[in-house]
mmCIF file of C-alpha atoms in Angstrom:
data_model
loop_
_atom_site.group_PDB
_atom_site.id
_atom_site.type_symbol
_atom_site.label_atom_id
_atom_site.label_comp_id
_atom_site.label_asym_id
_atom_site.label_seq_id
_atom_site.Cartn_x
_atom_site.Cartn_y
_atom_site.Cartn_z
ATOM 1 C CA MET A 1 8.470 22.111 9.328
ATOM 2 C CA LYS A 2 5.319 24.207 9.737
ATOM 3 C CA ARG A 3 3.209 21.207 8.703
ATOM 4 C CA LEU A 4 5.096 19.048 11.201
ATOM 5 C CA ARG A 5 4.374 21.466 14.073
ATOM 6 C CA LEU A 6 0.707 21.616 13.092
ATOM 7 C CA LEU A 7 0.441 17.826 13.009
ATOM 8 C CA VAL A 8 2.169 17.435 16.359
ATOM 9 C CA SER A 9 -0.145 20.081 17.854
ATOM 10 C CA TYR A 10 -3.082 18.100 16.498
ATOM 11 C CA LEU A 11 -1.785 14.919 18.134
ATOM 12 C CA VAL A 12 -1.519 16.694 21.475
ATOM 13 C CA VAL A 13 -5.109 17.948 21.198
ATOM 14 C CA VAL A 14 -6.318 14.435 20.361
ATOM 15 C CA VAL A 15 -4.597 13.057 23.452
ATOM 16 C CA LEU A 16 -6.261 15.724 25.592
ATOM 17 C CA LEU A 17 -9.687 15.024 24.107
ATOM 18 C CA ASN A 18 -9.300 11.283 24.522
ATOM 19 C CA GLY A 19 -8.255 11.553 28.141
ATOM 20 C CA CYS A 20 -11.596 10.496 29.524
ATOM 21 C CA GLY A 21 -10.125 7.247 30.870
ATOM 22 C CA GLU A 22 -6.860 7.128 32.800
ATOM 23 C CA GLN A 23 -5.630 10.709 33.270
ATOM 24 C CA HIS A 24 -1.989 11.334 32.309
ATOM 25 C CA VAL A 25 0.200 14.387 32.793
ATOM 26 C CA LEU A 26 1.327 15.231 29.249
ATOM 27 C CA GLU A 27 4.931 15.919 30.283
ATOM 28 C CA LYS A 28 5.188 12.316 31.448
ATOM 29 C CA LEU A 29 3.990 10.862 28.145
ATOM 30 C CA GLY A 30 5.777 9.723 25.030
ATOM 31 C CA LEU A 31 3.418 9.737 22.042
ATOM 32 C CA ALA A 32 4.415 6.830 19.791
ATOM 33 C CA VAL A 33 4.082 7.823 16.120
ATOM 34 C CA ALA A 34 5.886 4.923 14.412
ATOM 35 C CA VAL A 35 6.758 1.353 15.340
ATOM 36 C CA GLY A 36 9.081 -1.113 13.623
ATOM 37 C CA TYR A 37 9.472 -4.882 13.974
ATOM 38 C CA ASP A 38 12.483 -7.046 13.092
ATOM 39 C CA LEU A 39 13.832 -10.456 14.019
ATOM 40 C CA SER A 40 16.760 -10.282 16.436
ATOM 41 C CA LYS A 41 19.761 -12.612 16.122
ATOM 42 C CA ASP A 42 18.437 -14.867 18.886
ATOM 43 C CA GLY A 43 15.030 -15.230 17.227
ATOM 44 C CA LYS A 44 13.184 -12.729 19.416
ATOM 45 C CA LEU A 45 11.264 -9.695 18.207
ATOM 46 C CA LEU A 46 13.289 -6.510 17.925
ATOM 47 C CA GLY A 47 10.930 -3.578 18.374
ATOM 48 C CA THR A 48 11.728 0.053 17.605
ATOM 49 C CA THR A 49 9.461 2.927 18.621
ATOM 50 C CA VAL A 50 9.638 6.571 17.554
ATOM 51 C CA PHE A 51 7.879 8.783 20.079
ATOM 52 C CA TYR A 52 7.299 12.489 20.607
ATOM 53 C CA GLN A 53 7.816 14.103 24.003
ATOM 54 C CA ILE A 54 5.461 16.828 25.195
ATOM 55 C CA ASP A 55 8.147 18.315 27.409
ATOM 56 C CA PRO A 56 9.477 21.850 26.829
ATOM 57 C CA GLU A 57 12.595 21.036 28.868
ATOM 58 C CA ALA A 58 13.532 17.962 26.838
ATOM 59 C CA ARG A 59 16.750 18.220 24.796
ATOM 60 C CA GLU A 60 15.161 16.408 21.875
ATOM 61 C CA LEU A 61 11.428 16.247 21.298
ATOM 62 C CA VAL A 62 11.714 13.103 19.166
ATOM 63 C CA THR A 63 13.183 9.971 20.737
ATOM 64 C CA VAL A 64 13.761 6.473 19.371
ATOM 65 C CA ILE A 65 13.906 3.470 21.678
ATOM 66 C CA SER A 66 14.333 -0.228 20.908
ATOM 67 C CA GLY A 67 14.312 -3.546 22.727
ATOM 68 C CA THR A 68 13.753 -7.277 22.329
ATOM 69 C CA ALA A 69 11.048 -9.620 23.607
ATOM 70 C CA HIS A 70 9.097 -12.689 22.563
ATOM 71 C CA THR A 71 5.850 -10.763 21.911
ATOM 72 C CA SER A 72 4.760 -7.272 20.885
ATOM 73 C CA LYS A 73 3.202 -6.710 24.322
ATOM 74 C CA GLY A 74 6.459 -7.816 25.887
ATOM 75 C CA LEU A 75 8.208 -5.163 23.802
ATOM 76 C CA THR A 76 5.872 -2.489 25.174
ATOM 77 C CA VAL A 77 6.637 -3.533 28.743
ATOM 78 C CA SER A 78 10.377 -3.610 28.034
ATOM 79 C CA GLN A 79 10.440 -0.200 26.353
ATOM 80 C CA ASN A 80 8.377 1.460 29.074
ATOM 81 C CA ARG A 81 10.801 0.025 31.619
ATOM 82 C CA GLU A 82 13.743 1.669 29.849
ATOM 83 C CA SER A 83 12.070 4.993 29.060
ATOM 84 C CA SER A 84 11.605 7.927 31.410
ATOM 85 C CA LYS A 85 8.249 8.527 29.696
ATOM 86 C CA LYS A 86 5.165 6.340 29.611
ATOM 87 C CA ILE A 87 4.877 5.444 25.933
ATOM 88 C CA VAL A 88 1.267 5.539 24.703
ATOM 89 C CA ALA A 89 0.283 3.912 21.414
ATOM 90 C CA GLY A 90 -2.839 5.896 20.559
ATOM 91 C CA GLN A 91 -1.115 8.153 18.018
ATOM 92 C CA ILE A 92 0.801 5.516 16.031
ATOM 93 C CA ARG A 93 0.619 6.452 12.363
ATOM 94 C CA VAL A 94 2.953 3.933 10.688
ATOM 95 C CA VAL A 95 4.064 0.368 11.422
ATOM 96 C CA VAL A 96 7.121 -1.018 9.595
ATOM 97 C CA TYR A 97 7.839 -4.751 9.228
ATOM 98 C CA HIS A 98 11.244 -6.019 8.102
ATOM 99 C CA ASP A 99 10.644 -8.040 4.926
ATOM 100 C CA GLU A 100 12.493 -11.018 6.433
ATOM 101 C CA LEU A 101 9.959 -11.071 9.271
ATOM 102 C CA ALA A 102 7.034 -10.510 6.881
ATOM 103 C CA ARG A 103 8.064 -13.571 4.843
ATOM 104 C CA ARG A 104 7.556 -15.681 7.984
ATOM 105 C CA GLY A 105 4.111 -14.240 8.691
ATOM 106 C CA ILE A 106 2.916 -11.189 10.625
ATOM 107 C CA LEU A 107 -0.742 -11.912 11.408
ATOM 108 C CA SER A 108 -0.254 -12.104 15.185
ATOM 109 C CA LEU A 109 1.531 -8.737 15.188
ATOM 110 C CA VAL A 110 -1.158 -7.093 13.070
ATOM 111 C CA GLU A 111 -3.983 -8.583 15.127
ATOM 112 C CA ASN A 112 -2.392 -7.252 18.315
ATOM 113 C CA LEU A 113 -2.746 -3.756 16.861
ATOM 114 C CA THR A 114 -6.467 -4.314 16.316
ATOM 115 C CA ARG A 115 -6.880 -5.487 19.920
ATOM 116 C CA ASP A 116 -5.443 -2.249 21.299
ATOM 117 C CA ALA A 117 -8.478 0.016 21.660
ATOM 118 C CA SER A 118 -6.269 3.117 21.722
ATOM 119 C CA ILE A 119 -4.929 2.469 18.208
ATOM 120 C CA GLY A 120 -7.097 3.688 15.339
ATOM 121 C CA SER A 121 -7.687 1.741 12.137
ATOM 122 C CA ASN A 122 -6.051 4.427 9.973
ATOM 123 C CA VAL A 123 -2.518 3.277 10.799
ATOM 124 C CA TYR A 124 -0.466 2.605 7.653
ATOM 125 C CA LEU A 125 1.238 -0.805 7.476
ATOM 126 C CA THR A 126 4.465 -1.067 5.460
ATOM 127 C CA VAL A 127 7.193 -3.556 4.593
ATOM 128 C CA ALA A 128 10.857 -2.522 4.746
ATOM 129 C CA LYS A 129 13.653 -3.678 2.482
ATOM 130 C CA GLY A 130 16.178 -4.120 5.242
ATOM 131 C CA ARG A 131 15.697 -3.711 8.970
ATOM 132 C CA ALA A 132 12.956 -1.468 10.306
ATOM 133 C CA TYR A 133 15.410 -0.561 13.082
ATOM 134 C CA ASP A 134 17.852 0.928 10.552
ATOM 135 C CA ILE A 135 15.128 2.991 8.899
ATOM 136 C CA LEU A 136 13.667 4.385 12.122
ATOM 137 C CA THR A 137 16.955 5.097 13.945
ATOM 138 C CA HIS A 138 18.723 6.781 11.017
ATOM 139 C CA ARG A 139 19.253 10.541 11.301
ATOM 140 C CA TYR A 140 17.615 12.266 8.345
ATOM 141 C CA PRO A 141 19.097 15.793 7.986
ATOM 142 C CA GLU A 142 15.896 17.386 6.696
ATOM 143 C CA ASN A 143 13.405 15.468 8.851
ATOM 144 C CA SER A 144 13.659 15.465 12.616
ATOM 145 C CA ASN A 145 10.650 13.169 13.140
ATOM 146 C CA ILE A 146 10.966 10.066 10.959
ATOM 147 C CA GLY A 147 7.562 8.797 12.094
ATOM 148 C CA ILE A 148 5.674 11.855 10.857
ATOM 149 C CA TYR A 149 7.861 12.105 7.741
ATOM 150 C CA LEU A 150 7.127 8.507 6.781
ATOM 151 C CA TYR A 151 3.418 8.932 7.475
ATOM 152 C CA GLN A 152 3.224 12.061 5.316
ATOM 153 C CA ALA A 153 5.172 10.414 2.474
ATOM 154 C CA ILE A 154 2.818 7.424 2.399
ATOM 155 C CA ARG A 155 -0.331 9.523 2.727
ATOM 156 C CA GLN A 156 0.786 11.860 -0.054
ATOM 157 C CA ASN A 157 1.373 8.916 -2.416
ATOM 158 C CA VAL A 158 -1.935 7.286 -1.494
ATOM 159 C CA GLU A 159 -3.920 10.505 -1.948
ATOM 160 C CA GLY A 160 -2.115 11.145 -5.235
ATOM 161 C CA GLU A 161 -3.138 7.605 -6.269
ATOM 162 C CA ASN A 162 0.487 6.634 -6.811
ATOM 163 C CA MET A 163 0.167 3.845 -4.249
ATOM 164 C CA ILE A 164 -2.435 1.381 -3.007
ATOM 165 C CA SER A 165 -3.488 2.192 0.540
ATOM 166 C CA SER A 166 -2.754 -0.421 3.204
ATOM 167 C CA LYS A 167 -4.202 0.859 6.428
ATOM 168 C CA LEU A 168 -4.740 -1.490 9.331
ATOM 169 C CA HIS A 169 -8.435 -2.067 8.625
ATOM 170 C CA GLU A 170 -7.771 -2.497 4.885
ATOM 171 C CA TYR A 171 -5.116 -5.143 5.485
ATOM 172 C CA MET A 172 -7.363 -7.065 7.875
ATOM 173 C CA LYS A 173 -10.341 -6.839 5.509
ATOM 174 C CA ASP A 174 -8.303 -8.284 2.623
ATOM 175 C CA TYR A 175 -6.740 -10.950 4.837
ATOM 176 C CA TYR A 176 -10.066 -12.265 6.121
ATOM 177 C CA ALA A 177 -11.775 -12.060 2.716
ATOM 178 C CA VAL A 178 -12.021 -15.540 1.188
ATOM 179 C CA GLY A 179 -10.374 -15.180 -2.201
ATOM 180 C CA LYS A 180 -8.308 -12.015 -1.802
ATOM 181 C CA ASP A 181 -4.796 -11.237 -0.551
ATOM 182 C CA PRO A 182 -3.398 -8.107 1.149
ATOM 183 C CA VAL A 183 -0.700 -5.778 -0.162
ATOM 184 C CA MET A 184 1.643 -3.281 1.517
ATOM 185 C CA PRO A 185 3.889 -0.468 0.288
ATOM 186 C CA TYR A 186 7.576 -1.425 0.257
ATOM 187 C CA ILE A 187 9.959 1.174 1.701
ATOM 188 C CA GLU A 188 13.726 1.351 1.426
ATOM 189 C CA ARG A 189 16.325 3.741 2.819
ATOM 190 C CA VAL A 190 18.907 4.944 0.303
ATOM 191 C CA LYS A 191 21.440 7.124 2.150
ATOM 192 C CA ASN A 192 19.373 9.974 3.632
ATOM 193 C CA GLU A 193 16.239 9.334 1.617
ATOM 194 C CA LEU A 194 13.307 6.971 1.877
ATOM 195 C CA HIS A 195 12.075 5.405 -1.349
ATOM 196 C CA ILE A 196 8.645 3.854 -1.847
ATOM 197 C CA ASN A 197 9.117 2.174 -5.217
ATOM 198 C CA GLN A 198 7.541 -1.228 -4.730
ATOM 199 C CA ILE A 199 4.456 -2.994 -3.409
ATOM 200 C CA GLY A 200 4.685 -6.146 -1.313
ATOM 201 C CA LEU A 201 2.387 -9.015 -2.309
ATOM 202 C CA PHE A 202 1.109 -11.272 0.461
ATOM 203 C CA ARG A 203 -0.231 -14.811 0.324
ATOM 204 C CA ASP A 204 -2.458 -14.762 3.396
ATOM 205 C CA GLU A 205 -0.177 -13.388 6.146
ATOM 206 C CA LYS A 206 3.177 -13.984 4.416
ATOM 207 C CA LEU A 207 5.070 -11.694 2.070
ATOM 208 C CA VAL A 208 5.927 -13.732 -1.039
ATOM 209 C CA ALA A 209 6.840 -11.250 -3.784
ATOM 210 C CA GLU A 210 6.939 -7.618 -4.780
ATOM 211 C CA ILE A 211 5.965 -5.569 -7.813
ATOM 212 C CA THR A 212 7.155 -2.167 -8.995
ATOM 213 C CA SER A 213 5.170 0.990 -8.328
ATOM 214 C CA ARG A 214 4.507 1.052 -12.086
ATOM 215 C CA GLU A 215 2.950 -2.405 -11.912
ATOM 216 C CA GLY A 216 1.030 -1.084 -8.919
ATOM 217 C CA PHE A 217 -0.802 1.262 -11.311
ATOM 218 C CA PHE A 218 -2.183 -1.705 -13.263
ATOM 219 C CA LEU A 219 -3.065 -3.508 -10.037
ATOM 220 C CA LYS A 220 -4.917 -0.432 -8.835
ATOM 221 C CA ILE A 221 -7.095 -0.153 -11.961
ATOM 222 C CA LEU A 222 -8.082 -3.805 -11.434
ATOM 223 C CA ARG A 223 -8.845 -3.366 -7.718
ATOM 224 C CA GLU A 224 -10.677 -0.059 -7.557
ATOM 225 C CA ARG A 225 -11.631 3.157 -9.295
ATOM 226 C CA TYR A 226 -8.797 5.414 -10.346
ATOM 227 C CA ASN A 227 -9.479 9.148 -10.206
ATOM 228 C CA LYS A 228 -6.219 10.943 -10.941
ATOM 229 C CA GLY A 229 -2.552 10.403 -11.596
ATOM 230 C CA GLU A 230 -0.358 9.950 -14.633
ATOM 231 C CA LEU A 231 1.508 7.249 -16.537
ATOM 232 C CA GLU A 232 4.308 7.167 -19.100
ATOM 233 C CA ILE A 233 3.692 4.401 -21.599
ATOM 234 C CA ASN A 234 5.548 3.123 -24.657
ATOM 235 C CA ILE A 235 3.124 2.638 -27.559
ATOM 236 C CA ALA A 236 3.482 1.192 -31.056
ATOM 237 C CA LEU A 237 2.340 3.768 -33.616
ATOM 238 C CA ASP A 238 2.870 3.551 -37.388
ATOM 239 C CA LYS A 239 5.539 0.833 -37.052
ATOM 240 C CA LYS A 240 7.617 2.711 -34.464
ATOM 241 C CA ARG A 241 7.768 2.999 -30.689
ATOM 242 C CA LEU A 242 6.667 6.249 -29.111
ATOM 243 C CA PHE A 243 6.744 7.297 -25.460
ATOM 244 C CA THR A 244 3.541 8.976 -24.337
ATOM 245 C CA VAL A 245 2.525 10.518 -21.022
ATOM 246 C CA ILE A 246 -1.147 10.399 -20.060
ATOM 247 C CA GLU A 247 -2.493 12.303 -17.048
ATOM 248 C CA HIS A 248 -5.706 13.096 -15.159
ATOM 249 C CA ILE A 249 -6.505 9.410 -15.511
ATOM 250 C CA SER A 250 -9.863 8.132 -14.343
ATOM 251 C CA SER A 251 -10.937 4.533 -14.653
ATOM 252 C CA LYS A 252 -13.538 2.003 -13.652
ATOM 253 C CA LYS A 253 -13.551 -1.760 -13.980
ATOM 254 C CA GLN A 254 -16.083 -4.543 -14.241
ATOM 255 C CA ILE A 255 -15.186 -8.144 -13.441
ATOM 256 C CA LYS A 256 -17.632 -10.976 -14.092
ATOM 257 C CA VAL A 257 -17.433 -14.755 -13.994
ATOM 258 C CA LEU A 258 -18.126 -16.193 -17.457
ATOM 259 C CA ASP A 259 -17.710 -19.885 -16.618
ATOM 260 C CA LEU A 260 -17.761 -21.613 -13.229
ATOM 261 C CA GLU A 261 -16.802 -25.097 -14.431
ATOM 262 C CA LYS A 262 -13.786 -23.944 -16.436
ATOM 263 C CA PRO A 263 -13.032 -20.755 -14.490
ATOM 264 C CA ARG A 264 -13.108 -17.795 -16.841
ATOM 265 C CA PHE A 265 -13.440 -14.091 -16.070
ATOM 266 C CA SER A 266 -14.465 -11.106 -18.149
ATOM 267 C CA VAL A 267 -12.352 -8.106 -17.115
ATOM 268 C CA LYS A 268 -13.366 -4.764 -18.616
ATOM 269 C CA VAL A 269 -11.420 -1.594 -17.868
ATOM 270 C CA LYS A 270 -12.655 1.786 -19.085
ATOM 271 C CA MET A 271 -10.267 4.727 -18.848
ATOM 272 C CA ALA A 272 -10.390 8.427 -19.645
ATOM 273 C CA ALA A 273 -7.257 10.558 -19.744
ATOM 274 C CA GLN A 274 -5.519 13.541 -21.253
ATOM 275 C CA ILE A 275 -2.310 13.252 -23.232
ATOM 276 C CA GLN A 276 0.212 15.487 -21.536
ATOM 277 C CA GLU A 277 3.181 14.777 -23.808
ATOM 278 C CA MET A 278 4.303 12.679 -26.764
ATOM 279 C CA ALA A 279 7.820 12.055 -28.040
ATOM 280 C CA GLU A 280 6.905 13.633 -31.384
ATOM 281 C CA LYS A 281 4.173 15.945 -32.627
ATOM 282 C CA ILE A 282 0.862 14.358 -33.532
ATOM 283 C CA ASP A 283 -2.343 16.156 -34.482
ATOM 284 C CA LEU A 284 -5.054 14.548 -32.371
ATOM 285 C CA SER A 285 -7.714 16.836 -33.810
ATOM 286 C CA LYS A 286 -7.774 14.431 -36.752
ATOM 287 C CA PRO A 287 -10.170 11.565 -35.895
ATOM 288 C CA GLU A 288 -8.016 8.995 -37.671
ATOM 289 C CA GLN A 289 -4.912 9.936 -35.655
ATOM 290 C CA LEU A 290 -6.861 10.125 -32.399
ATOM 291 C CA ASN A 291 -8.285 6.648 -32.968
ATOM 292 C CA LYS A 292 -4.817 5.251 -33.751
ATOM 293 C CA VAL A 293 -3.359 6.676 -30.552
ATOM 294 C CA GLN A 294 -6.271 5.423 -28.432
ATOM 295 C CA LYS A 295 -5.956 1.902 -29.854
ATOM 296 C CA ALA A 296 -2.183 1.927 -29.318
ATOM 297 C CA ILE A 297 -2.578 2.972 -25.664
ATOM 298 C CA GLU A 298 -5.294 0.342 -25.132
ATOM 299 C CA LEU A 299 -3.009 -2.369 -26.502
ATOM 300 C CA ALA A 300 -0.052 -1.246 -24.364
ATOM 301 C CA VAL A 301 -2.166 -1.132 -21.174
ATOM 302 C CA LYS A 302 -3.658 -4.544 -21.975
ATOM 303 C CA LYS A 303 -0.230 -6.139 -22.479
ATOM 304 C CA GLU A 304 1.172 -4.806 -19.198
ATOM 305 C CA THR A 305 -1.966 -5.844 -17.310
ATOM 306 C CA GLU A 306 -1.847 -9.368 -18.755
ATOM 307 C CA HIS A 307 1.818 -9.632 -17.783
ATOM 308 C CA LEU A 308 0.892 -8.629 -14.223
ATOM 309 C CA LEU A 309 -1.871 -11.247 -14.051
ATOM 310 C CA GLU A 310 0.660 -13.904 -15.045
ATOM 311 C CA LYS A 311 2.962 -12.709 -12.269
ATOM 312 C CA PHE A 312 0.116 -13.120 -9.763
ATOM 313 C CA ARG A 313 -0.441 -16.661 -11.015
ATOM 314 C CA LYS A 314 3.287 -17.434 -10.773
ATOM 315 C CA HIS A 315 3.428 -16.367 -7.120
ATOM 316 C CA ASP A 316 0.011 -17.852 -6.256
ATOM 317 C CA VAL A 317 -1.416 -14.552 -4.998
ATOM 318 C CA ASP A 318 -4.715 -12.802 -5.654
ATOM 319 C CA PRO A 319 -4.531 -9.119 -4.642
ATOM 320 C CA VAL A 320 -7.340 -8.258 -7.086
ATOM 321 C CA GLY A 321 -9.859 -10.564 -5.427
ATOM 322 C CA PHE A 322 -10.844 -12.770 -8.378
ATOM 323 C CA GLY A 323 -11.334 -15.667 -5.973
ATOM 324 C CA GLU A 324 -13.750 -13.587 -3.911
ATOM 325 C CA ILE A 325 -15.748 -12.678 -7.035
ATOM 326 C CA TYR A 326 -15.804 -16.330 -8.131
ATOM 327 C CA ASN A 327 -16.921 -17.448 -4.660
ATOM 328 C CA ILE A 328 -19.871 -15.047 -4.694
ATOM 329 C CA ALA A 329 -20.930 -16.175 -8.180
ATOM 330 C CA SER A 330 -20.559 -19.820 -7.159
ATOM 331 C CA GLN A 331 -22.807 -19.393 -4.111
ATOM 332 C CA LYS A 332 -25.424 -17.559 -6.195
ATOM 333 C CA SER A 333 -25.562 -20.606 -8.463
ATOM 334 C CA GLY A 334 -26.380 -22.796 -5.457
ATOM 335 C CA LYS A 335 -22.932 -24.207 -4.737
ATOM 336 C CA LYS A 336 -21.213 -24.273 -1.357
ATOM 337 C CA LYS A 337 -18.979 -21.496 -0.120
ATOM 338 C CA LEU A 338 -15.345 -22.126 -1.015
ATOM 339 C CA SER A 339 -12.402 -22.059 1.382
ATOM 340 C CA LYS A 340 -9.271 -19.962 0.858
ATOM 341 C CA ASP A 341 -7.389 -23.008 -0.438
ATOM 342 C CA GLU A 342 -10.192 -23.911 -2.837
ATOM 343 C CA CYS A 343 -10.169 -20.359 -4.204
ATOM 344 C CA ARG A 344 -6.426 -20.643 -4.820
ATOM 345 C CA GLU A 345 -6.915 -23.872 -6.762
ATOM 346 C CA ILE A 346 -9.561 -22.160 -8.895
ATOM 347 C CA MET A 347 -7.200 -19.272 -9.676
ATOM 348 C CA LYS A 348 -4.426 -21.613 -10.821
ATOM 349 C CA ARG A 349 -6.520 -22.634 -13.821
ATOM 350 C CA ALA A 350 -8.538 -19.450 -14.386
ATOM 351 C CA LYS A 351 -8.574 -17.672 -17.761
ATOM 352 C CA PHE A 352 -9.096 -13.950 -18.290
ATOM 353 C CA ASP A 353 -10.792 -12.138 -21.162
ATOM 354 C CA LEU A 354 -9.310 -8.665 -20.767
ATOM 355 C CA ASP A 355 -10.771 -5.678 -22.593
ATOM 356 C CA VAL A 356 -9.339 -2.161 -22.240
ATOM 357 C CA GLU A 357 -11.085 0.927 -23.578
ATOM 358 C CA ILE A 358 -9.586 4.407 -23.352
ATOM 359 C CA LYS A 359 -11.006 7.788 -24.264
ATOM 360 C CA ILE A 360 -8.603 10.680 -24.868
ATOM 361 C CA LEU A 361 -10.187 13.876 -23.562
ATOM 362 C CA ARG A 362 -7.686 16.408 -24.861
ATOM 363 C CA THR A 363 -7.176 16.888 -28.585
ATOM 364 C CA GLY A 364 -5.084 19.174 -30.752
ATOM 365 C CA VAL A 365 -1.409 19.072 -31.666
ATOM 366 C CA ILE A 366 0.539 17.187 -28.988
ATOM 367 C CA GLY A 367 4.298 16.813 -28.869
#
């Protein structure tokens, strides 16, 4: 609660500092912190806004309002008409899209956010399993402001490297990149709790599939550097299966095009980690045992990563950006720049030479 008050105080200060344009009396404002979009039964947009009132006499400081319209701007007009406060969008932290809507395409809605000069690029974009309206209007006993709660939950997971970040500018960058697709965290309400256990995969502007947060780990090590976090993995050691937990993981990757005519990529992933726990005691101070464990972890990581790459091929998505890498290499060789569709055709027949190398930093008896 203390963190919530501090964050709200910060938002108020930001509004005051940014008031160099149209001057507003704070008591007359509603600071929007979260927005949700669904499809209504008649095919219109159903918009839901969570906003904070800077009014000491208000019964409830957090209010949720909804309405329908044909466009997102129409929703703003409609909601301001129904509210006693002028709702300002400058402090929006999270936008939630119903997965049914996302499967139809959300580019126009996302682009409208970028056109609003008052909205920063650090807004988190998310997909909801079920209606955004149901998530944002539900009463959560331990969280009075669902907008701030959702923002903090996403930020915590992103900073802890448990989730791939999908801020507004990151989504737009991936969308407009030729040969790369965007992703978004997938949220779901289970009773009085919000779960973020999946990642939505987009083909251009449309949601087409989802992967687990575990699979998101392997996507992340292919997309970018990994600097912390942990993973439980089932390894094959001395003809038996053994669960192992590795932590303080850092990684870097290198992706190169080996063949342009018959598309082939070299994918090298180097990881360093500590073993936090093993299902039985093993003395890693012995070089032979340490080498066995490292090789077993490398093989397990390689298998799960290869499985994920096949899933990307199955759904015709490229969240890693192999097409973008191929396009750059192709242009360097003197060929024309490829279109998005041409990149997709390349990826359908691409082969991957995957190499995983791991270094265990902590030795001794583990178990």
